[in-house]
Short mmCIF file of C-alpha atoms and ligand atoms in Angstrom, two decimals:
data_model
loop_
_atom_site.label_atom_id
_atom_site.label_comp_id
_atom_site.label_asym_id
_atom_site.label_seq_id
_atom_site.Cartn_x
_atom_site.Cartn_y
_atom_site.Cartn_z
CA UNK A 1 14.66 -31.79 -12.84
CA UNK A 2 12.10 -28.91 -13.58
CA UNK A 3 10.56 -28.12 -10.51
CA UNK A 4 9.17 -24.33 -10.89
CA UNK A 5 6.05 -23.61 -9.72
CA UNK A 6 4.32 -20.15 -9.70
CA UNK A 7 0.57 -19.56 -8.15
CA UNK A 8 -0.29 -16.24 -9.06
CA UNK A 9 -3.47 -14.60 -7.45
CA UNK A 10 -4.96 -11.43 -9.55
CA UNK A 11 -8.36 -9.93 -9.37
CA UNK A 12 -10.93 -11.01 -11.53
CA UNK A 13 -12.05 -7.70 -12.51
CA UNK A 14 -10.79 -4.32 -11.95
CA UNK A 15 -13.15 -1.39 -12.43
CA UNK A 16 -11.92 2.10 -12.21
CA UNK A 17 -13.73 5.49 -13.62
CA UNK A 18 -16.13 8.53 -12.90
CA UNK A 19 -19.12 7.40 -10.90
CA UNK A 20 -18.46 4.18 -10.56
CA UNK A 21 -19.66 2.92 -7.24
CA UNK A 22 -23.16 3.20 -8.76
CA UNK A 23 -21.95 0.01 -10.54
CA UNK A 24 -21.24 -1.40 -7.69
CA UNK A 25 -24.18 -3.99 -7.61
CA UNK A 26 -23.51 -4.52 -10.94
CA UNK A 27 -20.04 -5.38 -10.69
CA UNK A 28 -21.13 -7.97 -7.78
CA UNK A 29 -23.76 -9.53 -9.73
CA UNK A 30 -21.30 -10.18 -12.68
CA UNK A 31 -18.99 -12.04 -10.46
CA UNK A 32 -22.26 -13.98 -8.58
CA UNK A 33 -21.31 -12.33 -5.71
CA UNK A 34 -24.74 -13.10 -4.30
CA UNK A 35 -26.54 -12.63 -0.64
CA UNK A 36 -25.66 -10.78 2.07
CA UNK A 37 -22.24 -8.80 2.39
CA UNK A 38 -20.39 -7.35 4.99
CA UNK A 39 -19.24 -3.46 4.72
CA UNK A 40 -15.92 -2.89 7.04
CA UNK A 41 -15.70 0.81 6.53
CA UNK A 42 -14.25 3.84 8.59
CA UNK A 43 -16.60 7.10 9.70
CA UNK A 44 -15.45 9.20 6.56
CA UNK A 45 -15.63 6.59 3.73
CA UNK A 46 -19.29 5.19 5.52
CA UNK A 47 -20.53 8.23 4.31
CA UNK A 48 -19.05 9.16 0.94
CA UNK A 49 -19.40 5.87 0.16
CA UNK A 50 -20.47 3.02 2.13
CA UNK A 51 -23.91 4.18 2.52
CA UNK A 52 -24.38 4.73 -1.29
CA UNK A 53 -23.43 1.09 -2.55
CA UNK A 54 -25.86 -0.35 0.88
CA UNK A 55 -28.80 1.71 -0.99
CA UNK A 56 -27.89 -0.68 -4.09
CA UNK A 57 -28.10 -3.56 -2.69
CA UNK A 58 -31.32 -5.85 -2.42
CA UNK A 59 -30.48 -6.34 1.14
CA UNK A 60 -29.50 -4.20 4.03
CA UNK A 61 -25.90 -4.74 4.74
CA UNK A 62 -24.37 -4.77 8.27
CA UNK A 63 -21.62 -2.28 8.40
CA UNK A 64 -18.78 -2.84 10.22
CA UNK A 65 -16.60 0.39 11.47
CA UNK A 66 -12.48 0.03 11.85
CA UNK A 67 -10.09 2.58 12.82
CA UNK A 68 -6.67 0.52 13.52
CA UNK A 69 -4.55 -2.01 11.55
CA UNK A 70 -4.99 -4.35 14.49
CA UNK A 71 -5.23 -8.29 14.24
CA UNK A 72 -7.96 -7.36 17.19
CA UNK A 73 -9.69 -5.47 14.49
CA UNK A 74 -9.56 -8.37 12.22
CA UNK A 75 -11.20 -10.14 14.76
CA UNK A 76 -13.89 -8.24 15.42
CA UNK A 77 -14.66 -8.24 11.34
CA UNK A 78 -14.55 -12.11 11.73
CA UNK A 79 -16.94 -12.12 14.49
CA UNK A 80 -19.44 -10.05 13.11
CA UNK A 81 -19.65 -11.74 9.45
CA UNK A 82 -19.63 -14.56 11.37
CA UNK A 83 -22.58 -13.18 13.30
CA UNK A 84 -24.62 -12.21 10.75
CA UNK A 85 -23.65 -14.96 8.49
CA UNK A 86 -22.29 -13.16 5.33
CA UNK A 87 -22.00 -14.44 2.35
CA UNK A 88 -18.78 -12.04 1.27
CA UNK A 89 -17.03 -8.78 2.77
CA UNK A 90 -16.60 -5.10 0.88
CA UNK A 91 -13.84 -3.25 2.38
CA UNK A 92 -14.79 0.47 1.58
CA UNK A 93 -11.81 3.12 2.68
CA UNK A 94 -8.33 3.31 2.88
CA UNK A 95 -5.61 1.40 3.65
CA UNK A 96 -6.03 0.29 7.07
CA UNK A 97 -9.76 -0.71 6.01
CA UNK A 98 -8.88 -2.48 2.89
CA UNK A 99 -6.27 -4.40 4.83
CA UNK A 100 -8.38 -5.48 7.54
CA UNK A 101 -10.88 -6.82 5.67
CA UNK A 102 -9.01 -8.31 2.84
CA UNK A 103 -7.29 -10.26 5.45
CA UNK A 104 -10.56 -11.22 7.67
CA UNK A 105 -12.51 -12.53 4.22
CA UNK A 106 -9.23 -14.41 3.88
CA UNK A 107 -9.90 -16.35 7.14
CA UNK A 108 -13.01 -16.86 6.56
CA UNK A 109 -12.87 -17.94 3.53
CA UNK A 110 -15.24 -15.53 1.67
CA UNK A 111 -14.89 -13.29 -1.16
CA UNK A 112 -13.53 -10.46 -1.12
CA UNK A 113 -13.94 -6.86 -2.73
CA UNK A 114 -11.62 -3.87 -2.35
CA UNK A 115 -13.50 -0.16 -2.77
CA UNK A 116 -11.17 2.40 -2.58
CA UNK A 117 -11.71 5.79 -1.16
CA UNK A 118 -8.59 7.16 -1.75
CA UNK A 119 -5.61 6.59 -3.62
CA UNK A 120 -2.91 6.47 -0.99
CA UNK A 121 -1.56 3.08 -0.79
CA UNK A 122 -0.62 -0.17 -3.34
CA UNK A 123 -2.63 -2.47 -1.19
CA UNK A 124 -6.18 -1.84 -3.00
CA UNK A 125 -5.46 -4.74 -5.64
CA UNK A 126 -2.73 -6.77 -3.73
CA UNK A 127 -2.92 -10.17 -1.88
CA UNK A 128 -1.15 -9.15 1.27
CA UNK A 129 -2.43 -7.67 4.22
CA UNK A 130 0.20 -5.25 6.58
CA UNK A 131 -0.18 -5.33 10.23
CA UNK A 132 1.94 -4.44 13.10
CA UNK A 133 2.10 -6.55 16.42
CA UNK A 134 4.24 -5.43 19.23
CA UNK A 135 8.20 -4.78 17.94
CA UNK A 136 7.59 -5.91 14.16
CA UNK A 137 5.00 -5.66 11.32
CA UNK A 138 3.57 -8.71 9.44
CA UNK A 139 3.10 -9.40 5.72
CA UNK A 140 0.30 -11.14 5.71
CA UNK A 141 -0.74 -13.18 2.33
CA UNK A 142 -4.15 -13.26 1.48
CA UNK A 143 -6.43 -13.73 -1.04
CA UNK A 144 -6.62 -10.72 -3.39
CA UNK A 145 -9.77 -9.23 -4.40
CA UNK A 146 -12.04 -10.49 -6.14
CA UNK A 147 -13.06 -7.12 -7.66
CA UNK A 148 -11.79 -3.02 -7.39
CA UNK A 149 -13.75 -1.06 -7.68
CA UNK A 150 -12.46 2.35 -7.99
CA UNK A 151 -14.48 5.59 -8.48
CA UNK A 152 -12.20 8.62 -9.71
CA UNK A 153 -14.77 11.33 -8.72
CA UNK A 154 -14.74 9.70 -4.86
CA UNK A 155 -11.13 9.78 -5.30
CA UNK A 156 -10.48 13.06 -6.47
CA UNK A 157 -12.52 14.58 -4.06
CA UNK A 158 -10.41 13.73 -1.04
CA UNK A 159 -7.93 15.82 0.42
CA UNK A 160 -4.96 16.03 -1.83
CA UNK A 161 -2.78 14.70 0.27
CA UNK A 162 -3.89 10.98 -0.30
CA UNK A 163 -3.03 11.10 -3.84
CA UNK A 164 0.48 12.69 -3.53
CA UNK A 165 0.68 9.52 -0.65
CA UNK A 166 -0.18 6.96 -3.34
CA UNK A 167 2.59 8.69 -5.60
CA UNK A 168 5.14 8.44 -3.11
CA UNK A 169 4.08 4.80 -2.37
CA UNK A 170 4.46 4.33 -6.16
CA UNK A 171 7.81 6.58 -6.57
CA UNK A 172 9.64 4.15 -3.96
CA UNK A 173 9.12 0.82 -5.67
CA UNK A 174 12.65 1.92 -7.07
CA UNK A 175 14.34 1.39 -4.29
CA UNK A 176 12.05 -1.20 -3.20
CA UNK A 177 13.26 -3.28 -6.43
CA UNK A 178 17.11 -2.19 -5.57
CA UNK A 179 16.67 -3.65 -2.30
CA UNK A 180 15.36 -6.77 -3.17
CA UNK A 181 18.02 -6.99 -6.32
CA UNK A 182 20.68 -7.04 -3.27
CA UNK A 183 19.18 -9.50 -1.51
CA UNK A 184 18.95 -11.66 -4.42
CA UNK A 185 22.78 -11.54 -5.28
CA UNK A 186 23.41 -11.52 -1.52
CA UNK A 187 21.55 -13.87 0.30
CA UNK A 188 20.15 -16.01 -2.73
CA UNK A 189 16.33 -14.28 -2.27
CA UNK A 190 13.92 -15.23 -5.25
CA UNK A 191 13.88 -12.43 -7.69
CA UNK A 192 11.21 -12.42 -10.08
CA UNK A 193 12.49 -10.33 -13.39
CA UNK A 194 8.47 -9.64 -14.27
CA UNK A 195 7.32 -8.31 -11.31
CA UNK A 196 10.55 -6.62 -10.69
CA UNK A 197 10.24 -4.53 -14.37
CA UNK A 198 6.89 -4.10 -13.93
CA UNK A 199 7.67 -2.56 -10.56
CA UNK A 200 9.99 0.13 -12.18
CA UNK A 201 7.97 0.92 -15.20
CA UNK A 202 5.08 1.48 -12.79
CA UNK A 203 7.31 3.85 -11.00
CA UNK A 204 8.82 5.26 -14.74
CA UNK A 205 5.55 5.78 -15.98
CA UNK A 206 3.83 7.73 -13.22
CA UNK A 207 6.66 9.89 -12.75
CA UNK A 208 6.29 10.61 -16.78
CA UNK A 209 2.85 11.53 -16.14
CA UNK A 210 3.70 13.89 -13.17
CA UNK A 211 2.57 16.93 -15.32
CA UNK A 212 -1.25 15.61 -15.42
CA UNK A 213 -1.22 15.19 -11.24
CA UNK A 214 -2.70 18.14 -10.09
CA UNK A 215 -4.99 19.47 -7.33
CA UNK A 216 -8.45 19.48 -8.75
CA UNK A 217 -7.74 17.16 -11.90
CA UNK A 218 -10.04 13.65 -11.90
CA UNK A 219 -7.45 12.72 -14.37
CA UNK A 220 -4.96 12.61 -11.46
CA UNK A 221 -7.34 10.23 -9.68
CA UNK A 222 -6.97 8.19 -12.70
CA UNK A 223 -3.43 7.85 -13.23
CA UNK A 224 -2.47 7.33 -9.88
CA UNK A 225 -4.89 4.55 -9.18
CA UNK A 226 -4.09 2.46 -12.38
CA UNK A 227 0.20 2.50 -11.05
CA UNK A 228 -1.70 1.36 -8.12
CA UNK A 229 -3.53 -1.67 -9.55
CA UNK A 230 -0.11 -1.92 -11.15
CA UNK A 231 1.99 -1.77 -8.37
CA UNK A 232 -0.09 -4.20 -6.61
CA UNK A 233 -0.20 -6.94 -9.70
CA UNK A 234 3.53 -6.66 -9.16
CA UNK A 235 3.37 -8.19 -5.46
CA UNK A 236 0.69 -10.60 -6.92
CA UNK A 237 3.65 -12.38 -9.26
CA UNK A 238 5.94 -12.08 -6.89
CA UNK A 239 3.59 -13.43 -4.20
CA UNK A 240 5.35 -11.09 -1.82
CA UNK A 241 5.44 -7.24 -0.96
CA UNK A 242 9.28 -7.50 -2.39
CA UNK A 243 8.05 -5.55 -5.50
CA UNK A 244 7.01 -2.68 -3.76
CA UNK A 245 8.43 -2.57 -0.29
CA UNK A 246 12.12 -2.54 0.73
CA UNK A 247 14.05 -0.38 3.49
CA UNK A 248 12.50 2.66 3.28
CA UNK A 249 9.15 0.86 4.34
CA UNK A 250 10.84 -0.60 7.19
CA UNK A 251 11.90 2.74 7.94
CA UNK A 252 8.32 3.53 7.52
CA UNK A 253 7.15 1.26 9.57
CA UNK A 254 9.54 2.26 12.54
CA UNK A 255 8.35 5.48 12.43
CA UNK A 256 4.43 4.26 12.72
CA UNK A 257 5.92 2.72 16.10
CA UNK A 258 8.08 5.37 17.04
CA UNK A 259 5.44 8.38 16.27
CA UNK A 260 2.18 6.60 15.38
CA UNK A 261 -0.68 8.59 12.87
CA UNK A 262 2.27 11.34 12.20
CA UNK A 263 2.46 11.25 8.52
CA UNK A 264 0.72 9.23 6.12
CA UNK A 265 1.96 5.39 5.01
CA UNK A 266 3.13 6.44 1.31
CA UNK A 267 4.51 10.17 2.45
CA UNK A 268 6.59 8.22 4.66
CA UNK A 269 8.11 5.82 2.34
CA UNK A 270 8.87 8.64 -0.05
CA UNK A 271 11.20 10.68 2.08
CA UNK A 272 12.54 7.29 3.74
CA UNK A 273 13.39 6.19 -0.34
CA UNK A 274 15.87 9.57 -0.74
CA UNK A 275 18.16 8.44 2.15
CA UNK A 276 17.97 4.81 1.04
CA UNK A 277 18.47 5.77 -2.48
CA UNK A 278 21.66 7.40 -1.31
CA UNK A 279 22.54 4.40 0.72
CA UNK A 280 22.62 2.58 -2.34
CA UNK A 281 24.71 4.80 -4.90
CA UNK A 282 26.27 7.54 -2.49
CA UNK A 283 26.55 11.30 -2.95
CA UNK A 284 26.35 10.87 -7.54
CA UNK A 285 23.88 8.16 -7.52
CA UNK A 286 20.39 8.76 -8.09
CA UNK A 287 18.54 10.30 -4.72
CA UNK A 288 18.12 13.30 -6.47
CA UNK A 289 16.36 11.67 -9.09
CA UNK A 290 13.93 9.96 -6.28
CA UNK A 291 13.68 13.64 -4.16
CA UNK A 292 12.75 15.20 -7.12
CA UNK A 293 10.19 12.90 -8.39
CA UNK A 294 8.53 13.49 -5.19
CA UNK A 295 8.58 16.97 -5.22
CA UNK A 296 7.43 16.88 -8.72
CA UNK A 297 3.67 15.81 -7.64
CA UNK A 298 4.26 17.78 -3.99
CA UNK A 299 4.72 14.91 -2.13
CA UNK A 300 7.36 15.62 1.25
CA UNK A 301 11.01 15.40 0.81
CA UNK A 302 12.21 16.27 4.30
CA UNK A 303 11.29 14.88 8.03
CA UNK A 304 10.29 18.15 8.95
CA UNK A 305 7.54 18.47 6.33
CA UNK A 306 6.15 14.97 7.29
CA UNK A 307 6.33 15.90 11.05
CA UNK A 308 8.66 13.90 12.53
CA UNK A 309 11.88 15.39 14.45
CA UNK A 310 14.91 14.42 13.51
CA UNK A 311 16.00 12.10 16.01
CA UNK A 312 12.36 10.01 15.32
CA UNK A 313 14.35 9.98 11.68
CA UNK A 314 17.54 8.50 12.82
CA UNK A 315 16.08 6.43 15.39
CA UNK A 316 14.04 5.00 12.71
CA UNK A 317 16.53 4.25 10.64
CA UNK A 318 19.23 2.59 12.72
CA UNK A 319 16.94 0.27 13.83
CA UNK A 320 14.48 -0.90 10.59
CA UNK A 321 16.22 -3.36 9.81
CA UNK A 322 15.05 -5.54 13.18
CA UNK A 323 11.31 -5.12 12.42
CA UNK A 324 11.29 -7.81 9.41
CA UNK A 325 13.32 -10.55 7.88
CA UNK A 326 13.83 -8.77 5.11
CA UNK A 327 17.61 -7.93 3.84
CA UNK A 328 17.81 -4.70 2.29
CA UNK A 329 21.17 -2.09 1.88
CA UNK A 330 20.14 -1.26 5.80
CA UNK A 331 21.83 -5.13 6.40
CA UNK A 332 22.28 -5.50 10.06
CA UNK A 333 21.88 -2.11 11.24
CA UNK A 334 23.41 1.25 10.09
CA UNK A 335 25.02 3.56 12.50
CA UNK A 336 23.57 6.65 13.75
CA UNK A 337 26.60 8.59 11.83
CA UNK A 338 25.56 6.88 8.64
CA UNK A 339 22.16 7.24 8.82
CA UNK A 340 22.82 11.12 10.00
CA UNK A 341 25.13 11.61 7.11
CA UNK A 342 22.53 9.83 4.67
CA UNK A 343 20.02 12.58 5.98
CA UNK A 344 21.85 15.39 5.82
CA UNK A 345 23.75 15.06 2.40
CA UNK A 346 20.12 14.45 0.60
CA UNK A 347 18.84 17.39 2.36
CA UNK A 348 16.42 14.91 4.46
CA UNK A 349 17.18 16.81 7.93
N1 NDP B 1 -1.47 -4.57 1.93
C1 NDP B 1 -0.65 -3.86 1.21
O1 NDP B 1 -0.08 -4.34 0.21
C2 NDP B 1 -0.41 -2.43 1.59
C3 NDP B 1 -0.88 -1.95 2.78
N2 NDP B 1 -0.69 -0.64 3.13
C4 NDP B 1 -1.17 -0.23 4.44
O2 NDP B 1 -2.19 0.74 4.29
C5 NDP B 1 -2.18 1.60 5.43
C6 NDP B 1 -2.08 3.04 4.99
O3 NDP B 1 -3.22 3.37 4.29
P1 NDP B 1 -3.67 4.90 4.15
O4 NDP B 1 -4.81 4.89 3.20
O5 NDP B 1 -2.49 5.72 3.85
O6 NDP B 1 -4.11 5.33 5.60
P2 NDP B 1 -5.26 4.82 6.57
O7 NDP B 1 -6.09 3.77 5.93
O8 NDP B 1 -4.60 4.48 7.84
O9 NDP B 1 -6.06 6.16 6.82
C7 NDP B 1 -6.89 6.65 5.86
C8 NDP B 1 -7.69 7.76 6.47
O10 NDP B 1 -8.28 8.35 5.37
C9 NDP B 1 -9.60 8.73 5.69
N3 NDP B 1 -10.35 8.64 4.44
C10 NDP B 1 -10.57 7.56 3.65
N4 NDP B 1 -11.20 7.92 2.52
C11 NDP B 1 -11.38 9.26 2.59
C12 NDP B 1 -11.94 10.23 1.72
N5 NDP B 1 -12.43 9.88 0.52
N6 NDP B 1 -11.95 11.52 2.11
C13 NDP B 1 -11.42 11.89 3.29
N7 NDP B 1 -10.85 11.03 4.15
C14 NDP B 1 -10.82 9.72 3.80
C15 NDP B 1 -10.07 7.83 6.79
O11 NDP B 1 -10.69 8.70 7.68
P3 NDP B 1 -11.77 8.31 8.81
O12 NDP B 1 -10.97 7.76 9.93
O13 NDP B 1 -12.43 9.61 9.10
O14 NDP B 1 -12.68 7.32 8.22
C16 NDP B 1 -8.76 7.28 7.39
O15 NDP B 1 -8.52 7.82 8.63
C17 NDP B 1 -0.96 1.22 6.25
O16 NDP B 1 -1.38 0.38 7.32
C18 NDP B 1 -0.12 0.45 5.25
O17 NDP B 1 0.75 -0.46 5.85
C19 NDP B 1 -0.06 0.23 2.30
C20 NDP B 1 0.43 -0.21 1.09
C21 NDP B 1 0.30 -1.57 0.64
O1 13P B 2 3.16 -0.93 1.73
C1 13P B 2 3.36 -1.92 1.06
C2 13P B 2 3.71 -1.83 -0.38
O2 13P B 2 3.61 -0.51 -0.83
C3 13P B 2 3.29 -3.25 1.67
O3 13P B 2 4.47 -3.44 2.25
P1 13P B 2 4.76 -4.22 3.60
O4 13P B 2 4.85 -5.64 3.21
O5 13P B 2 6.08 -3.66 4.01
O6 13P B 2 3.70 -3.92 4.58
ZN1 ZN B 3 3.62 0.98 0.72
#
């Protein structure tokens, strides 16, 4: 008997350009996004950008300010729309922000849109939140965003090292899609061919363009952001963070734990994607191809240049694979000599 079912949850509209957020009320109105919305914001993006879309709107927003990926922060957003009785929730920042509240309108059951201030991670357009909680990190689904909006000139202007972060986030859905090919022909994981291809080509694509990503360039703002609205349709299909997240994001993730606010989310994921690469196809497979991607756009390639010694590395490493049911080439564990000889042969350490 047929029994497939697929419930795929996208945006409704994705808006992305120079200038923008002066569209924003626009943009709301056009979905009937009426009354009264929430702002969860951090200090930087509440004033590059927060306080320019409350001047658009008829009413004066409450504005919510979050600094950690906490579920207590997620709480505190539910309390005060609760509070104040809003009607929907803007998330207006980066990751952490855009993750909190995407997660917090989920519970609520309110609609929610993303506003990027920064192009550092795939989570602007996706429908799962990513929180740690004590020894592991959750992948939380919830409902997508109703609309991105994403202003280039915002983008552009923020320290450089955001967008080579949303690169490297971008660059690692390779291995993220080898990983979760393995698990698919090991343990019988669903493997969706779409969102897996798209997942690549995302990667392909922006690594094609890696010529137009430069300091200064709106145009970088531009590219970078659409593999990002990609990136994050991939997860949609897939209805999991397969697509774009495999062991080098538990690796990632470790490290947040072991050495928290070190490195940035997408700079981490890069360098962790060169030893995982090499995991995957040894010494003539194809980390060099993944190191110099990165390097192309000036994103990390070693643990020194993200900040982190190299026993955080190994650590890091040899233990990833407990944070998440998730099977990946790290299977039960790795050793410390394998990891160590992963890090050293791709010039990681
Ligand atoms: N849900 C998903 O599918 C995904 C989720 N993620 C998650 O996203 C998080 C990483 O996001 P990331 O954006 O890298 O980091 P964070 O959101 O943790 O930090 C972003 C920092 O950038 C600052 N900032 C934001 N906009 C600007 C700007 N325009 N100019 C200057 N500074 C700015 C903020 O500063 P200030 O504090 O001063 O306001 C903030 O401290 C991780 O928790 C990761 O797990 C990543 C990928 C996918
Ligand atoms: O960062 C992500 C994709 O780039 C989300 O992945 P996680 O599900 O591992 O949090
Ligand atoms: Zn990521």
């Amino acid at each position: 008997m047929f029994d497939k079912r697929a419930w795929i949850r996208l945006p409704r509209n994705v808006v992305i350009g120079h200038g923008v957020i002066e569209e924003t009320a626009t943009a709301l109105s056009d979905l009937h996004l009426d009354g009264v919305p929430l702002i969860v914001t951090s200090s930087t993006p509440k004033t590059i950008a927060a306080e320019r879309i409350a001047k658009q709107l008829e009413y004066d927003p409450p504005i919510e300010l979050i600094d950690e990926a906490k579920f207590a922060s997620v709480e505190r957003v539910i309390d005060r729309a609760e509070t104040e009785s809003v009607d929907f929730l803007l998330g207006v920042g980066g990751g952490t922000v855009i993750d909190v509240a995407k997660m917090a309108a989920d519970d609520i059951g309110v609609g929610f849109v993303s506003i990027p201030t920064t192009a550092s991670h795939d989570g602007i357009v996706s429908g799962r939140g990513s929180i740690p909680q004590g020894d592991t990190r959750h992948s939380v689904a919830a409902d997508p965003p109703l609309v991105v909006i994403a202003d280039t000139t915002i983008i552009a202007s923020a320290p450089w090292r955001f967008i080579t972060a949303g690169c490297a986030d971008i660059i690692s859905n390779h291995t993220a899609v080898r990983d979760w090919q393995l698990a698919h022909r090991l343990k019988n994981v669903e493997y969706s061919e779409y969102a897996g291809a798209l997942s690549r080509m995302t990667a392909e694509m922006l690594v094609g363009n890696a010529d137009s990503i430069k300091k200064g360039l709106e145009e970088s703002a531009w590219i970078v952001m659409k593999a990002l609205v990609s990136s994050g349709v991939a997860m949609s299909i897939a209805d999991s963070s397969r697509p774009a997240s495999g062991a080098e994001h538990l690796i990632s993730h470790q490290l947040d734990r072991i050495a928290p606010e070190t490195a940035l989310h997408g700079h981490q994921v890069g360098v962790a994607s060169i030893t995982t690469e090499y995991l995957h196809s040894g010494q003539d497979g194809e980390w060099r191809a993944v190191r110099d991607a990165l390097a192309s756009i000036g994103a990390p390639t070693t643990a020194e240049a993200l900040g982190h010694t190299t026993e955080d590395l190994l650590e890091a490493m040899t233990t990833a694979h407990e944070i998440r049911d998730r099977y990946t080439i790290l299977g039960n564990g790795v050793s410390e000599a394998a990891a160590r000889e992963a890090a050293i042969a791709t010039g990681v350490i």
